Amino acid sequence: MKQKTTSVSSMSKKTLGMVQIALFSAIIIVMAFTPFFGYIPLGFTRATIIHIPVIIGSIILGPVQGAILGGIFGLTSLINNTINPTATSFVFSPFYSGGIAQGGWQSIVICFLPRILTGVIPFYVYYALKGKGSCSKKRQSFALSIAGFAGSMTNTLLVMNFIYIFFGQSYAIATKRALNSLYSAILVIIGFNGIPEAIVAAIIVTAVVRALMHSKSVQKSVQHTH
């Protein structure tokens, strides 16, 4: 009887985990394909807030599930840049050529690796800062805000640096900048777009995760992942 109860409990946790991943995935997909919501046009490129549910999923569900959500984020980016391209979409899609350059395997790396890591790193940052067991609300809020900031900056820093490494010359032409000043322009993007995005992520992640922690199903997930 005890073994049967344990088996049912294990199945219940797996089912709950699958439902939670499906829910977060649905949020990411809806955000991605709602105009001017998940991906916000900014001339030759797009800003995004889709990393936020990925970060929240990482902290609540765990790094493996966070990586899956990050992969879904990457897939939506690939699809979006293929069917609704901008001048620089070749850096995210191997299936799009802007007349300046053709995307390739490097586009897949840019599209997926930063987003997958965005779903992994926040989990470890949060628990490293929070420590084991319960902690004060102040410490938890600090850990959540830094995890949110770190997750967002992981995406921004890796994407922008990979663009420079893999597509520097083509990206400079597409954005009408001189190659020798491109990295300075990338640093400006990181400073004026990436850091505000990370601050917003820190605020939203802290508020949402703290609210969700009151849910019994979320508490079970957190206990199961750590």
Coordinates of C-alpha atoms in Angstrom, one line a residue:
M1 CA 0.0 0.0 0.0
K2 CA 2.8 2.4 0.9
Q3 CA 4.6 1.6 -2.4
K4 CA 1.4 2.2 -4.3
T5 CA 0.9 5.6 -2.5
T6 CA 4.4 6.6 -3.4
S7 CA 3.9 5.7 -7.0
V8 CA 0.7 7.7 -7.2
S9 CA 2.4 10.7 -5.5
S10 CA 5.3 10.4 -8.0
M11 CA 2.8 10.3 -11.0
S12 CA 0.9 13.3 -9.5
K13 CA 4.1 15.3 -9.3
K14 CA 5.0 14.4 -12.9
T15 CA 1.5 15.4 -14.1
L16 CA 1.7 18.7 -12.2
G17 CA 5.1 19.4 -13.7
M18 CA 3.9 18.7 -17.2
V19 CA 0.8 21.0 -16.7
Q20 CA 3.0 23.8 -15.4
I21 CA 5.5 23.5 -18.3
A22 CA 2.5 23.5 -20.7
L23 CA 1.1 26.6 -19.0
F24 CA 4.3 28.6 -19.2
S25 CA 4.9 27.4 -22.8
A26 CA 1.4 28.7 -23.7
I27 CA 2.2 32.1 -22.1
I28 CA 5.4 32.3 -24.1
I29 CA 3.7 31.4 -27.4
V30 CA 0.8 33.8 -26.9
M31 CA 3.2 36.6 -26.0
A32 CA 5.5 35.8 -29.0
F33 CA 2.7 35.9 -31.6
T34 CA 0.7 38.8 -30.1
P35 CA 1.7 41.9 -32.2
F36 CA 3.7 44.6 -30.2
F37 CA 3.6 42.5 -27.0
G38 CA 6.2 39.7 -26.8
Y39 CA 8.4 41.2 -29.6
I40 CA 8.4 45.0 -29.8
P41 CA 9.7 46.5 -33.1
L42 CA 12.5 49.0 -32.8
G43 CA 13.4 49.9 -36.3
F44 CA 15.9 47.3 -37.6
T45 CA 15.5 45.0 -34.6
R46 CA 13.1 44.0 -31.8
A47 CA 13.0 44.3 -28.0
T48 CA 11.4 41.5 -26.1
I49 CA 9.9 40.7 -22.7
I50 CA 9.5 36.9 -23.4
H51 CA 12.5 36.2 -21.2
I52 CA 10.5 37.1 -18.2
P53 CA 8.2 33.9 -18.1
V54 CA 11.3 31.9 -18.9
I55 CA 13.1 33.3 -15.8
I56 CA 10.0 32.8 -13.6
G57 CA 9.7 29.2 -14.9
S58 CA 13.4 28.5 -14.2
I59 CA 13.1 29.6 -10.5
I60 CA 9.8 27.9 -9.8
L61 CA 10.1 24.7 -11.9
G62 CA 13.8 24.1 -12.0
P63 CA 16.8 24.4 -14.5
V64 CA 15.8 21.6 -16.8
Q65 CA 12.3 22.9 -17.2
G66 CA 13.7 26.4 -17.5
A67 CA 15.9 25.2 -20.4
I68 CA 12.9 23.8 -22.1
L69 CA 11.1 27.1 -21.8
G70 CA 14.2 28.9 -23.1
G71 CA 14.2 26.6 -26.1
I72 CA 10.6 27.5 -26.8
F73 CA 11.5 31.2 -26.5
G74 CA 14.3 30.5 -29.1
L75 CA 11.9 28.7 -31.4
T76 CA 9.4 31.6 -31.4
S77 CA 12.3 33.9 -32.2
L78 CA 13.3 31.7 -35.1
I79 CA 9.8 31.5 -36.5
N80 CA 9.2 35.3 -36.0
N81 CA 12.3 36.3 -37.7
T82 CA 11.6 33.9 -40.6
I83 CA 8.0 34.9 -41.3
N84 CA 8.1 38.5 -40.1
P85 CA 11.7 39.6 -40.8
T86 CA 13.5 42.9 -40.1
A87 CA 16.7 44.0 -41.7
T88 CA 18.7 42.0 -39.2
S89 CA 16.6 38.8 -39.0
F90 CA 19.4 36.8 -40.7
V91 CA 21.2 36.7 -37.3
F92 CA 18.3 34.8 -35.8
S93 CA 17.1 32.7 -38.8
P94 CA 19.1 30.5 -41.2
F95 CA 16.1 30.6 -43.5
Y96 CA 16.1 34.3 -44.2
S97 CA 18.4 36.4 -46.3
G98 CA 18.1 40.1 -46.2
G99 CA 20.1 40.6 -49.4
I100 CA 23.1 41.5 -47.2
A101 CA 23.8 38.2 -45.6
Q102 CA 22.3 34.7 -45.3
G103 CA 21.8 33.2 -41.9
G104 CA 23.4 29.9 -41.1
W105 CA 24.2 27.5 -38.2
Q106 CA 25.4 30.6 -36.3
S107 CA 21.8 31.9 -36.4
I108 CA 20.7 28.7 -34.6
V109 CA 23.3 29.2 -31.9
I110 CA 22.2 32.9 -31.4
C111 CA 18.6 31.9 -31.4
F112 CA 18.7 29.1 -28.9
L113 CA 21.8 29.0 -26.7
P114 CA 21.3 32.4 -24.9
R115 CA 17.6 31.6 -24.4
I116 CA 18.3 28.1 -23.0
L117 CA 20.8 29.6 -20.6
T118 CA 18.3 32.3 -19.7
G119 CA 16.2 29.4 -18.4
V120 CA 19.0 27.8 -16.4
I121 CA 21.1 30.5 -14.8
P122 CA 18.3 32.3 -12.7
F123 CA 17.6 29.1 -10.8
Y124 CA 21.2 28.8 -9.6
V125 CA 21.6 32.5 -8.9
Y126 CA 18.4 32.5 -6.8
Y127 CA 19.2 29.5 -4.7
A128 CA 22.9 30.6 -4.3
L129 CA 21.7 34.0 -2.9
K130 CA 18.7 32.7 -0.9
G131 CA 20.5 29.8 0.8
K132 CA 19.0 26.5 2.0
G133 CA 15.8 26.4 3.8
S134 CA 13.5 29.3 4.6
C135 CA 14.7 32.9 4.6
S136 CA 13.5 36.4 5.3
K137 CA 11.2 38.1 2.8
K138 CA 13.9 40.8 2.3
R139 CA 16.5 38.2 1.5
Q140 CA 14.1 36.3 -0.8
S141 CA 13.2 39.5 -2.7
F142 CA 16.9 40.4 -3.1
A143 CA 17.7 36.9 -4.4
L144 CA 14.7 37.0 -6.8
S145 CA 15.6 40.5 -8.1
I146 CA 19.2 39.5 -8.8
A147 CA 18.1 36.3 -10.5
G148 CA 15.7 38.2 -12.7
F149 CA 18.4 40.7 -13.6
A150 CA 21.0 38.0 -14.3
G151 CA 18.6 36.0 -16.5
S152 CA 17.7 39.0 -18.6
M153 CA 21.4 40.1 -18.9
T154 CA 22.4 36.5 -19.9
N155 CA 20.1 36.8 -22.9
T156 CA 21.2 40.3 -23.9
L157 CA 24.9 39.8 -23.4
L158 CA 25.1 36.5 -25.2
V159 CA 22.9 37.5 -28.1
M160 CA 24.7 40.8 -28.8
N161 CA 28.2 39.3 -28.4
F162 CA 27.4 36.4 -30.6
I163 CA 26.0 38.7 -33.3
Y164 CA 29.3 40.6 -33.2
I165 CA 31.4 37.4 -33.3
F166 CA 29.4 35.6 -36.0
F167 CA 27.9 38.4 -38.1
G168 CA 29.9 41.6 -37.3
Q169 CA 30.4 42.9 -40.8
S170 CA 27.0 42.0 -42.1
Y171 CA 25.3 43.4 -39.0
A172 CA 27.2 46.7 -39.4
I173 CA 26.1 47.0 -43.0
A174 CA 22.4 46.1 -42.1
T175 CA 22.4 48.7 -39.3
K176 CA 24.3 51.3 -41.4
R177 CA 27.3 51.5 -39.0
A178 CA 31.0 51.4 -39.6
L179 CA 32.5 48.1 -38.6
N180 CA 35.2 49.7 -36.4
S181 CA 32.5 51.4 -34.3
L182 CA 30.0 48.4 -34.2
Y183 CA 31.0 47.1 -30.8
S184 CA 30.6 50.6 -29.3
A185 CA 27.1 50.6 -30.8
I186 CA 26.4 47.2 -29.3
L187 CA 27.5 48.5 -25.9
V188 CA 25.1 51.4 -26.3
I189 CA 22.3 48.9 -27.1
I190 CA 23.2 46.8 -24.0
G191 CA 23.3 50.0 -21.9
F192 CA 20.1 51.7 -23.1
N193 CA 18.0 48.6 -23.9
G194 CA 19.5 45.6 -22.1
I195 CA 19.9 47.2 -18.6
P196 CA 16.4 48.7 -18.5
E197 CA 15.0 45.3 -19.7
A198 CA 16.9 43.6 -16.9
I199 CA 15.6 46.1 -14.3
V200 CA 12.0 45.5 -15.5
A201 CA 12.6 41.7 -15.4
A202 CA 14.0 42.0 -11.8
I203 CA 10.9 43.9 -10.6
I204 CA 8.3 41.7 -12.4
V205 CA 10.1 38.4 -11.5
T206 CA 10.3 39.4 -7.8
A207 CA 6.6 40.4 -7.7
V208 CA 5.3 37.4 -9.6
V209 CA 7.4 34.7 -8.0
R210 CA 6.6 36.0 -4.5
A211 CA 2.9 35.9 -5.3
L212 CA 3.1 32.4 -6.8
M213 CA 5.0 31.1 -3.8
H214 CA 1.7 31.3 -1.9
S215 CA 0.2 28.7 -4.2
K216 CA 0.3 25.1 -2.8
S217 CA 1.0 23.6 -6.2
V218 CA 3.9 26.0 -6.7
Q219 CA 5.3 25.3 -3.3
K220 CA 5.3 21.6 -4.1
S221 CA 7.2 22.3 -7.4
V222 CA 9.8 24.4 -5.5
Q223 CA 10.3 21.7 -2.9
H224 CA 10.6 19.1 -5.6
T225 CA 13.2 21.0 -7.6
H226 CA 15.5 21.9 -4.7

